Coordinates of C-alpha atoms in Angstrom, one line a residue:
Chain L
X1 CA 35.3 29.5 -48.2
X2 CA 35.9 29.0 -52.1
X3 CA 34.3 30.7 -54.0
X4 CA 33.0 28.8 -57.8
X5 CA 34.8 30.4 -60.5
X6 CA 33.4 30.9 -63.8
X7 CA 34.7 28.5 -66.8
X8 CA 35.0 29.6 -70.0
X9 CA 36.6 27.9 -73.2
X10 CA 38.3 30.2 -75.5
X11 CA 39.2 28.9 -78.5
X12 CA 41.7 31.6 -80.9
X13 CA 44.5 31.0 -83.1
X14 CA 46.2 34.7 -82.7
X15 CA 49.0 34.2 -79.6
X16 CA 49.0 37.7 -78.4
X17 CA 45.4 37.8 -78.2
X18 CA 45.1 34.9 -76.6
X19 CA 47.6 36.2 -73.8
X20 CA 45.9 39.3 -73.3
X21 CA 42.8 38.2 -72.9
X22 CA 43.7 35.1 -70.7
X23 CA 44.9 38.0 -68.3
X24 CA 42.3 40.4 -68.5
X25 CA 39.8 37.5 -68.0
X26 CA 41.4 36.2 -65.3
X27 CA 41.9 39.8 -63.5
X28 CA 38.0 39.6 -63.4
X29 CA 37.7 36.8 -61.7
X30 CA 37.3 33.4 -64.2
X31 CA 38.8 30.2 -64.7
X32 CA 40.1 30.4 -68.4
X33 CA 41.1 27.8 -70.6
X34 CA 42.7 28.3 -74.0
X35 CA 42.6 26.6 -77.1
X36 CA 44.9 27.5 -80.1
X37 CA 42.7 25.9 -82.8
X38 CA 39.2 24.3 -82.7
X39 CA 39.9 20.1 -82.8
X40 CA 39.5 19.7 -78.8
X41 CA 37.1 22.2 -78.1
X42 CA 33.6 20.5 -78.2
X43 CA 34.9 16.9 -76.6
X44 CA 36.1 19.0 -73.8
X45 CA 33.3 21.1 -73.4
X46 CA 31.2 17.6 -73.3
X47 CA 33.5 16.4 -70.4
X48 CA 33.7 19.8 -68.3
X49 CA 30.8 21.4 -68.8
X50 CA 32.0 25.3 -69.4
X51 CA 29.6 28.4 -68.6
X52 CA 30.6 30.0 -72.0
X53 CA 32.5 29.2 -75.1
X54 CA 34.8 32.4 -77.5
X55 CA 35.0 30.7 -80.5
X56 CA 37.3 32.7 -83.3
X57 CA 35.6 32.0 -86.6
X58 CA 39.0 30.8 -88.7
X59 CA 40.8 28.9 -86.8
X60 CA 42.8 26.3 -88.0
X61 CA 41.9 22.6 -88.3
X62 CA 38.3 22.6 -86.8
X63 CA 36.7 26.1 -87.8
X64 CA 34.9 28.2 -85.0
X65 CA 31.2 27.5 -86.7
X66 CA 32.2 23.9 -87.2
X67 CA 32.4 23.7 -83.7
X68 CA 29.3 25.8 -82.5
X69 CA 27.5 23.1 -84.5
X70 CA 29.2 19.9 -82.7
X71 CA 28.1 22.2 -79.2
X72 CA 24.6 23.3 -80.5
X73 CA 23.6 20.1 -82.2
X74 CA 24.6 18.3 -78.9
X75 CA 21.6 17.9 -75.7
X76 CA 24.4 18.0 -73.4
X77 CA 25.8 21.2 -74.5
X78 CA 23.6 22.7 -76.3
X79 CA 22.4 24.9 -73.3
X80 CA 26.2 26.0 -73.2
X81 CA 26.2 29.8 -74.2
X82 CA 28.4 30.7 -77.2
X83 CA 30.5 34.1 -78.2
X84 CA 31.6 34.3 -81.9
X85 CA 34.9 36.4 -82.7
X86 CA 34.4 37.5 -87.0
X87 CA 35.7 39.9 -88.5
X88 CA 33.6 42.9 -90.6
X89 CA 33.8 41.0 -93.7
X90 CA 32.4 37.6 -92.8
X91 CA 28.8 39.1 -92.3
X92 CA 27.3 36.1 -94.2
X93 CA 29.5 33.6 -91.6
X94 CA 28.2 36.1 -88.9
X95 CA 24.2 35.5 -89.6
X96 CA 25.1 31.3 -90.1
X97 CA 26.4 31.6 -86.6
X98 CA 23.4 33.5 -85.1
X99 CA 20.9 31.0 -87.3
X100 CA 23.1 28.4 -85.9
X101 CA 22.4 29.2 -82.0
X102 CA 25.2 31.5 -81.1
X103 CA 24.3 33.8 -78.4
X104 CA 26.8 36.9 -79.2
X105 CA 29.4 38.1 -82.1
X106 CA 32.1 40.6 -81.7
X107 CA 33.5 41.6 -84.8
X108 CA 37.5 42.1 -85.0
X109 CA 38.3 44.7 -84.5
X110 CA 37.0 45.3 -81.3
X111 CA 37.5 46.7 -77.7
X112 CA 38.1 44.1 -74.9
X113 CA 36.1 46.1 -72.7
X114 CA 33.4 45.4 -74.4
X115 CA 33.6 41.8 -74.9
X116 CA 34.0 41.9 -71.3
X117 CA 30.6 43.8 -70.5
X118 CA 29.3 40.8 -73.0
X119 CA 30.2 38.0 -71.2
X120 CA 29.2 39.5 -68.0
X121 CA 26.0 39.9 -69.6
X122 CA 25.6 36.6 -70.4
X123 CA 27.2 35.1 -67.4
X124 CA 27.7 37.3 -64.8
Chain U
X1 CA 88.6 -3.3 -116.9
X2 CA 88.1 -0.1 -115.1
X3 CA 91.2 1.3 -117.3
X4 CA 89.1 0.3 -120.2
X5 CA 85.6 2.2 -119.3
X6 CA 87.6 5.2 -118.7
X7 CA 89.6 5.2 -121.9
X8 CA 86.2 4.9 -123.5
X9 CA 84.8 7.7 -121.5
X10 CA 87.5 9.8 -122.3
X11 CA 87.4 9.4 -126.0
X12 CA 83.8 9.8 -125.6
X13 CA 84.0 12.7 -123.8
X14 CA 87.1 14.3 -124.6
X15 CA 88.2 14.5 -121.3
X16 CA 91.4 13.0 -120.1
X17 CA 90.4 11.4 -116.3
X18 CA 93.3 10.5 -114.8
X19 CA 94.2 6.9 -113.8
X20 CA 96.0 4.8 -111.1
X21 CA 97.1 7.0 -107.6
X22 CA 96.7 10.6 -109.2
X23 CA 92.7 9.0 -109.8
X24 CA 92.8 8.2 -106.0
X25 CA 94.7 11.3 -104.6
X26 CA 91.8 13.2 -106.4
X27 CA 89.3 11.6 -104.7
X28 CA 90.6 11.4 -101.6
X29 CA 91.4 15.5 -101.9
X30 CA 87.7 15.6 -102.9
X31 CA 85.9 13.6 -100.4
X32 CA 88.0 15.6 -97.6
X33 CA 87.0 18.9 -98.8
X34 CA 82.9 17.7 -99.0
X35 CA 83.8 16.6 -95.5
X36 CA 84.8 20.0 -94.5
X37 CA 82.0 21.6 -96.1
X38 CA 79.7 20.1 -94.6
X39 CA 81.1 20.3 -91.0
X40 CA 81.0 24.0 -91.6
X41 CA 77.7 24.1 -93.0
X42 CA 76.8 21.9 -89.5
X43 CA 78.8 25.0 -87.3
X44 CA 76.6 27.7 -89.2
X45 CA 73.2 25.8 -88.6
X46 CA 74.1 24.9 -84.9
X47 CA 75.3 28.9 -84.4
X48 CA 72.0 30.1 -86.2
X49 CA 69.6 28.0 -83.8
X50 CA 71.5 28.7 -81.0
X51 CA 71.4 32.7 -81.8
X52 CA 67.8 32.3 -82.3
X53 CA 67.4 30.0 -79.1
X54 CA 69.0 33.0 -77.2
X55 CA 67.0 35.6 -78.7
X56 CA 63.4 33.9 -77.7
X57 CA 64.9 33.0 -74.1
X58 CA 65.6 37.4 -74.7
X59 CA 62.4 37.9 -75.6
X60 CA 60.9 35.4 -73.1
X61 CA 62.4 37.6 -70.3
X62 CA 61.6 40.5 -71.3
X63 CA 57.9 40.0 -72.0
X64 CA 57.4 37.9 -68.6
X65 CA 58.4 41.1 -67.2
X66 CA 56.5 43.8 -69.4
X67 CA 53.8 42.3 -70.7
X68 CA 51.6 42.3 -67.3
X69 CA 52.4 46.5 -66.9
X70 CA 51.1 46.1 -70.8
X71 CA 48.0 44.6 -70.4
X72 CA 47.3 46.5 -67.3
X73 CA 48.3 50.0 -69.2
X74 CA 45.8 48.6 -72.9
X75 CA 42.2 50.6 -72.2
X76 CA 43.5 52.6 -69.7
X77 CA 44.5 56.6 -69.5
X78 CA 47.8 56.0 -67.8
X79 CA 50.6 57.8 -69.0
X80 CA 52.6 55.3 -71.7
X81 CA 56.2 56.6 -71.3
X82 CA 55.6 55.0 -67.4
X83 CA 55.7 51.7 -69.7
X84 CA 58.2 52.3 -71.0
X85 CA 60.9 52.7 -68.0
X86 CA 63.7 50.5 -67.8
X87 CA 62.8 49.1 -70.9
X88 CA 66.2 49.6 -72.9
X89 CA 65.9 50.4 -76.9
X90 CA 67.5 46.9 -78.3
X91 CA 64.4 45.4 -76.4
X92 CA 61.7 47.7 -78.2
X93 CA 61.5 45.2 -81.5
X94 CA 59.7 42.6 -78.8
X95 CA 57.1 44.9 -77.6
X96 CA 57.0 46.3 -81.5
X97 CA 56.3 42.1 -82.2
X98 CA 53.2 42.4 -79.3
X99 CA 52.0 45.5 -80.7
X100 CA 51.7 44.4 -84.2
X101 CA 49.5 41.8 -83.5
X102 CA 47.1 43.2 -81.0
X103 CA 47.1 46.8 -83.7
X104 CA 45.0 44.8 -86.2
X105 CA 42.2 43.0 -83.7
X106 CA 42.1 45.8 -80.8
X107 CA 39.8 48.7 -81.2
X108 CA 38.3 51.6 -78.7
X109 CA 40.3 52.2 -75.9
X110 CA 42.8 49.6 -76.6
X111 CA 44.0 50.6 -79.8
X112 CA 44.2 54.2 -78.5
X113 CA 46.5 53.2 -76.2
X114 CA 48.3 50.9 -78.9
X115 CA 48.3 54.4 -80.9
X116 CA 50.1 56.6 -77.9
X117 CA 53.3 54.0 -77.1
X118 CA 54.0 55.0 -80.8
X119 CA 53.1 58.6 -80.7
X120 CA 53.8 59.8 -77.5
X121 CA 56.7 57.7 -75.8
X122 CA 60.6 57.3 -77.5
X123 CA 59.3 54.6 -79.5
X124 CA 58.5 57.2 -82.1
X125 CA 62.0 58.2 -82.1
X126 CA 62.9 54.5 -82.6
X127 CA 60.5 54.0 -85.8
X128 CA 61.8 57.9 -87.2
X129 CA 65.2 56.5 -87.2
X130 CA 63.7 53.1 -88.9
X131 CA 61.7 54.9 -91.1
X132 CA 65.2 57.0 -92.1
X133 CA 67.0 54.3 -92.4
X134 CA 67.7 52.6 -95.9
X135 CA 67.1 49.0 -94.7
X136 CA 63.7 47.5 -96.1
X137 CA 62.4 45.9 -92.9
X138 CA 63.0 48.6 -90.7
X139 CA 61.2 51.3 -93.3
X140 CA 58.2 48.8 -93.7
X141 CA 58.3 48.5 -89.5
X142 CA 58.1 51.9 -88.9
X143 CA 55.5 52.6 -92.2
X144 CA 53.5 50.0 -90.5
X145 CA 53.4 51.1 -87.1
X146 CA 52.6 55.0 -88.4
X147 CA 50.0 54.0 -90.2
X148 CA 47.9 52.4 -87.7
X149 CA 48.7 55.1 -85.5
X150 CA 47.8 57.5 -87.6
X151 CA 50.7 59.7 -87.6
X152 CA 50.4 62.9 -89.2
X153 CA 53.6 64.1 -88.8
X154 CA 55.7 61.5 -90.7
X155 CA 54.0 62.0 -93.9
X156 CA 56.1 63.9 -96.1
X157 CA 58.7 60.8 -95.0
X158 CA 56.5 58.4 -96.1
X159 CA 55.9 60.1 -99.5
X160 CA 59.6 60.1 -99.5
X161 CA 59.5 56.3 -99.9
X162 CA 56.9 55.7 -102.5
X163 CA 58.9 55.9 -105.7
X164 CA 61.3 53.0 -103.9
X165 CA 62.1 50.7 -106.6
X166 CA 61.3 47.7 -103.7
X167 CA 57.4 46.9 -104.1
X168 CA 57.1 46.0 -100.2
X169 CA 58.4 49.3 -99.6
X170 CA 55.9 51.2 -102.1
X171 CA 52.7 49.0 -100.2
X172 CA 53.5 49.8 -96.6
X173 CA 54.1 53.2 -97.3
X174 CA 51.7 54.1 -99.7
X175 CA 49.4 52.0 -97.3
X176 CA 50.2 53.9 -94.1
X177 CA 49.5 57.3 -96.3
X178 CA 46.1 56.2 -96.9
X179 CA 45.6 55.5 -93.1
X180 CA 46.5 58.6 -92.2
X181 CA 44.0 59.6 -94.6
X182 CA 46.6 61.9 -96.8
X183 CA 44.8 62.8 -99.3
X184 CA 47.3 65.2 -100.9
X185 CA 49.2 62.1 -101.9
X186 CA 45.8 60.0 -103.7
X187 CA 47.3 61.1 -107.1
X188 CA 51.0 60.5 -106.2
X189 CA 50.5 56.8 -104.8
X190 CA 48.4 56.4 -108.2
X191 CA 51.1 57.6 -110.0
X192 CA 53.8 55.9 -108.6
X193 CA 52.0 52.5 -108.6
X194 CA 52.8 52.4 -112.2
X195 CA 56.7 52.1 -111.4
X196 CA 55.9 49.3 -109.5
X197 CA 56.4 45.8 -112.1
X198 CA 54.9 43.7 -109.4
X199 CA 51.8 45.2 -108.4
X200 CA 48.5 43.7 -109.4
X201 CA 45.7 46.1 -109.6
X202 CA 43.8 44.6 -106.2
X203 CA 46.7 45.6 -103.9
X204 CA 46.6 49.0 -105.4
X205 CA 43.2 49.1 -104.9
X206 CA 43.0 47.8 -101.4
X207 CA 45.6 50.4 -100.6
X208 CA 43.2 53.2 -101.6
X209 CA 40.2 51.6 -99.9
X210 CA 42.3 52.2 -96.6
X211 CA 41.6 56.3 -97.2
X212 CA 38.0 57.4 -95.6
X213 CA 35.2 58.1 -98.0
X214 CA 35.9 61.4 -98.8
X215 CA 39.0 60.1 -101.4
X216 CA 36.4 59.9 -103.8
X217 CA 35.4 63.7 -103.7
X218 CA 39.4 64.0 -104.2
X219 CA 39.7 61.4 -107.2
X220 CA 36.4 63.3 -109.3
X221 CA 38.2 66.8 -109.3
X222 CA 41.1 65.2 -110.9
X223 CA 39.9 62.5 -113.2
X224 CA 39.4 64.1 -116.1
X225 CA 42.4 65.9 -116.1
X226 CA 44.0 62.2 -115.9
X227 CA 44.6 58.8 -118.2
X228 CA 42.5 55.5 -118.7
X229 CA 44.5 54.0 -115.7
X230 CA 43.5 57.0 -113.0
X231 CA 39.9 56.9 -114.5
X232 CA 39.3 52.9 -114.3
X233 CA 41.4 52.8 -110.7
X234 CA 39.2 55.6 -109.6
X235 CA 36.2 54.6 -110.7
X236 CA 36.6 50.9 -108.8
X237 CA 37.1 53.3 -105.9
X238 CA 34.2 55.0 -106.7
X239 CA 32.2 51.7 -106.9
X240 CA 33.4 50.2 -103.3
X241 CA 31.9 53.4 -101.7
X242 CA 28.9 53.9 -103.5
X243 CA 29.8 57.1 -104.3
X244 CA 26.8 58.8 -106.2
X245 CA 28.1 62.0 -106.9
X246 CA 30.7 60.6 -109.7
X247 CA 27.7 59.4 -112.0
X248 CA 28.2 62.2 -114.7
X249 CA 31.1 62.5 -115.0
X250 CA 31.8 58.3 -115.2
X251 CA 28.6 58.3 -117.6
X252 CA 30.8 61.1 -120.2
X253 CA 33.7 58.3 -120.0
X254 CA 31.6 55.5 -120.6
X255 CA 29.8 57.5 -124.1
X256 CA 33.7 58.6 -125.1
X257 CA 35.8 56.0 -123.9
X258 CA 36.9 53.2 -126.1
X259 CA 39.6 51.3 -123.8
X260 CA 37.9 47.7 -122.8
X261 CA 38.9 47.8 -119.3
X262 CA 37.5 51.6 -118.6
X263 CA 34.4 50.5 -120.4
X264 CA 33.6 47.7 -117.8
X265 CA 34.7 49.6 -114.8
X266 CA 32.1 52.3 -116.1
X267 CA 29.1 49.6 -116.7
X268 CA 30.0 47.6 -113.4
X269 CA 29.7 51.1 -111.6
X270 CA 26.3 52.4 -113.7
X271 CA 24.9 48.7 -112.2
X272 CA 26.0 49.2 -109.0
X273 CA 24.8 52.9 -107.9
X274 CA 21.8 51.4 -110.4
X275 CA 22.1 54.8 -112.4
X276 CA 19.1 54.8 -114.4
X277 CA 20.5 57.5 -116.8
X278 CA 22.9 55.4 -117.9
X279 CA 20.8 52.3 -119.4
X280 CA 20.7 53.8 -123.0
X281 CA 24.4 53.4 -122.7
X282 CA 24.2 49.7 -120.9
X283 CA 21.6 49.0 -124.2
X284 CA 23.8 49.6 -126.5
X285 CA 26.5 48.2 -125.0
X286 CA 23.9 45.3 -124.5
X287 CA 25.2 44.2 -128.2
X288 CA 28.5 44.6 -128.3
X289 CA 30.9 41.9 -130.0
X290 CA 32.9 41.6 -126.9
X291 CA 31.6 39.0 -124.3
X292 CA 32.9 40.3 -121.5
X293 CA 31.4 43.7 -122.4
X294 CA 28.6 42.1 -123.4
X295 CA 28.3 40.2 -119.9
X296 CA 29.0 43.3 -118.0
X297 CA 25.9 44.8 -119.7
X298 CA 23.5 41.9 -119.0
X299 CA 24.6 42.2 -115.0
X300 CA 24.2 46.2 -114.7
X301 CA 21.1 46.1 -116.7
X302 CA 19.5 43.7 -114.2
X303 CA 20.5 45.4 -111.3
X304 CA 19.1 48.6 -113.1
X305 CA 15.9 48.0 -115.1
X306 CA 13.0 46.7 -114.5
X307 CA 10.6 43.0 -115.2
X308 CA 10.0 44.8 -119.0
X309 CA 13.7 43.6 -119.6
X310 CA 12.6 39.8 -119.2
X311 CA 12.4 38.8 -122.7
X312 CA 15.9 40.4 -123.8
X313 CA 17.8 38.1 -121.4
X314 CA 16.0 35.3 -122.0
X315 CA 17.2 35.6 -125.7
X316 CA 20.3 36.0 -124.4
X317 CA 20.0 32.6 -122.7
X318 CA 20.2 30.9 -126.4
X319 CA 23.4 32.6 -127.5
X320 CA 26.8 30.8 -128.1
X321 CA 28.6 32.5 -125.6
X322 CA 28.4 30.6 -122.0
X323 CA 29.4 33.7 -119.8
X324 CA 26.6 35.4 -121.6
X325 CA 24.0 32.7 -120.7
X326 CA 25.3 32.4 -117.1
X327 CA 24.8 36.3 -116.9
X328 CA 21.3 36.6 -118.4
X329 CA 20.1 33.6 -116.5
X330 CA 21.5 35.1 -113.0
X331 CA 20.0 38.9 -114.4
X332 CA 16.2 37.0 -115.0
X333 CA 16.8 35.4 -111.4
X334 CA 17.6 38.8 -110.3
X335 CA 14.4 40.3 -112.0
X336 CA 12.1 38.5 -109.2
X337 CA 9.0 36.1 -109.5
X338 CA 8.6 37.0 -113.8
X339 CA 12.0 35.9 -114.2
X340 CA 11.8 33.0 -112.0
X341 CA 8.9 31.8 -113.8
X342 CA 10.9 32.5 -117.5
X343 CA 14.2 30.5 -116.1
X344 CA 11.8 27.8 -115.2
X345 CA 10.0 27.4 -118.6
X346 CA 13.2 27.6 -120.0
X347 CA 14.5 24.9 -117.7
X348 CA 11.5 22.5 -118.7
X349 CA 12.0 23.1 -122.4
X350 CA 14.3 20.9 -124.2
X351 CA 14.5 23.0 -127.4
X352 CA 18.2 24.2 -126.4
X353 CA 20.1 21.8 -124.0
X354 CA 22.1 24.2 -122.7
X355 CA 19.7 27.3 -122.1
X356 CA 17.8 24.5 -120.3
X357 CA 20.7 23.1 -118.2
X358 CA 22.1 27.1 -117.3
X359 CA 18.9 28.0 -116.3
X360 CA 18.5 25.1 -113.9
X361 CA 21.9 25.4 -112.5
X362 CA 20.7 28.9 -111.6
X363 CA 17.3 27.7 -110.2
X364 CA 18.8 25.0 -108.0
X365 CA 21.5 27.1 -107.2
X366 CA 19.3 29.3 -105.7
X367 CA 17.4 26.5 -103.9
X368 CA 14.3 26.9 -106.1
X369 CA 12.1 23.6 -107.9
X370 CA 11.9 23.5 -111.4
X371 CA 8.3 22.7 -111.5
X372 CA 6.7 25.1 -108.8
X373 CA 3.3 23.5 -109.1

């Protein structure tokens, strides 16, 4: 019997982070899918439908809060929970994002333990 | 014909350019030799990518093996020199590469375990011997990685390094001092900064912004046993903590002091910790002939005082200076609905253009109407 994996998007622009997390998300059991900057992130979140979305906040070409926008502002994905990665000093950026519809912030720098209690919170 | 331009060139010139098959030998001697050169600059930049081809298929390997035991080890209490088995030293500048990365965004568990591969395995032996070494990228490696591990016992080497002549060398070390929190070496970072030709005031401070709160306590016993610079750089640092405690002693600078730059370090602080005692000096500053001075004044005032300061800024909105008007417009904004209301009048009126047009710059700036009725 298969058992439905979790999707989640995450979109970063730091390489090592990226790995590391890709692994210690997968080691708990989801189906991952990286993105190094934000341009593809909200036309495939239209098509596949993730159950959450890590957007880093600078990332090149497409910025993170550009794209919670294009996935809040959208019917189809609007219902799509969203994790924001900021650092301490964007606390403006950080309240924008909340105002904006995002469900959860970490700030940088943080533990990976607890972004992973947060998205288990969020979905399980 | 040819024969003929030459001739001219030459006299021209005063060159003699020889003629006929010495002209051609020449050429041909020269055209062979750019030939050559450029074959061998060719050979360098095919050896180059190939050495740098090798060494990511190195690192490649390497991390496809480690990186896994890494992750696993990141958050958890294993012991790190396990980690470290069978890794051989020439391959420790590829974990270094990981580790750099993941030192600045990790925190918690994870960067404690960043913190004991550097403290507690033979990679500190690897950075001591970097840190020793006389090549720049290997002292700023190891000043780096010391830092943000906050290693206590390589101090005194780090102080070693800060009258360096090299600027990059003076930041990381200086910088990894002040993560360690040294505080014994506040005053010598301060003091060596002013070797350093290429260091803008920012980085200096940013460096001493790395030290926990308490450098402050540290910077007031000295500063008045020190010059303008260590009073106006401590004072900043004063200012980014909100550090009460420093507001008589900055307010006996700012009644004695004379040098512009101390001045406004002084006023920018008395606005900040909004130090009431000091707005007899903030009024008479509130006239000086300087406009930065002058603008400075304006800004600490309104964070300061109180609505019974409305009318002075709103003269100030008429005066030549544009910075000034900008300031006393943004301090009546700051004042709350009285000076919303003045910046609106003001706005409305058309007896000075460009009082009117700063005030309703600020106003829509700010998202409110001109005419609230």
């Amino acid at each position: 019997m298969s058992v439905h994996k979790k999707k989640i998007f995450y979109a970063e622009d730091s390489d090592s982070l990226i790995k590391l997390m890709s692994y210690k998300l997968q080691n708990e059991g989801y189906d991952i899918t990286v993105f190094t900057n934000g341009e593809e992130v909200f036309e495939r979140a239209l098509k596949e439908k993730p159950d959450l979305v890590i957007l880093d906040l600078m990332m090149p070409i497409k910025d993170g809060l550009t794209v919670l926008k294009e996935i809040k502002s959208n019917p189809e994905t609007e219902s799509i929970p969203v994790i924001m990665l900021t650092t301490n000093a964007e606390e403006e950026n950080i309240l924008k994002a909340l105002e904006m519809g995002a469900d959860e912030y970490i700030t940088k720098p943080f533990s990976t333990a607890v972004l992973l209690a947060k998205i288990k919170k969020i979905i399980g | 014909m040819i024969q003929t331009v030459i001739k001219n060139l030459q006299s021209i010139i005063g060159i003699i350019i020889p003629t006929g098959e010495k002209f051609l030998f020449i050429l041909t001697q020269v055209i062979v030799f750019l030939s050559i050169v450029s074959f061998l600059l060719v050979i360098v930049v095919l050896i180059l990518r190939l050495i740098d081809f090798l060494e990511q298929q190195r690192k490649n390997k390497f991390l496809a093996k480690w990186e896994k035991d890494f992750y696993e080890y990141l958050g958890s209490p294993d012991n790190p020199g396990k980690l470290l088995n069978g890794v051989k030293k020439s391959q420790y500048r590829f974990l270094l590469m990981v580790m750099r990365d993941l030192f600045s965004v990790l925190d918690g568990k994870d960067l404690e375990s960043l913190k004991r591969i550097v403290n507690e395995t033979s990679v500190y032996n690897f950075l001591l011997a970097d840190l020793k070494s006389r090549s720049t990228k290997r002292i700023i490696r190891a000043a780096y990685f010391f830092g943000a591990s906050d290693n206590k016992n390589v101090k005194a080497l780090l102080f070693g390094h800060i009258y360096s002549k090299k600027s990059d060398v003076f930041i990381f070390c200086a910088r990894a001092l002040a993560r360690i929190n040294a505080m014994e070496y506040a005053t010598a970072i301060l003091l060596a900064s002013r070797y350093q030709r290429n260091l803008s005031t920012d980085i200096l401070i940013s460096i001493l912004l790395e030290y926990k709160s308490d450098v402050c306590n540290y910077l007031l016993e000295r500063i008045r046993f020190e010059d303008d610079y260590y009073k106006q750089i401590s004072i900043q640092i004063f200012r980014f903590h909100g550090f009460r405690e420093a507001a008589d002693e900055v307010l006996k600078i700012f009644q004695s002091s004379s040098n512009k730059k101390l001045l406004i370090e002084c006023i920018k602080y008395a606005g900040s910790i909004e130090c009431i005692d000091a707005i007899p000096y903030l009024w008479e500053h509130f006239e000086h002939p300087d406009i930065v001075i002058k603008t400075a004044s304006i800004e600490a005032l309104a964070k300061i005082g109180g609505t019974e300061l409305a009318p002075v800024f709103v003269q100030r909105l008429y005066e030549e200076s544009y910075e000034v008007n900008i300031a006393a417009a943004e301090a009546l904004f700051a004042l709350g609905e009285k000076g919303i209301k003045l910046l609106q009048v003001v706005a409305k009126s058309n007896a000075d253009s460009k009082a009117s047009a700063i005030a309703k710059m600020v106003l829509s700036e700010n998202f409110i109407e001109i005419d609230d009725e």
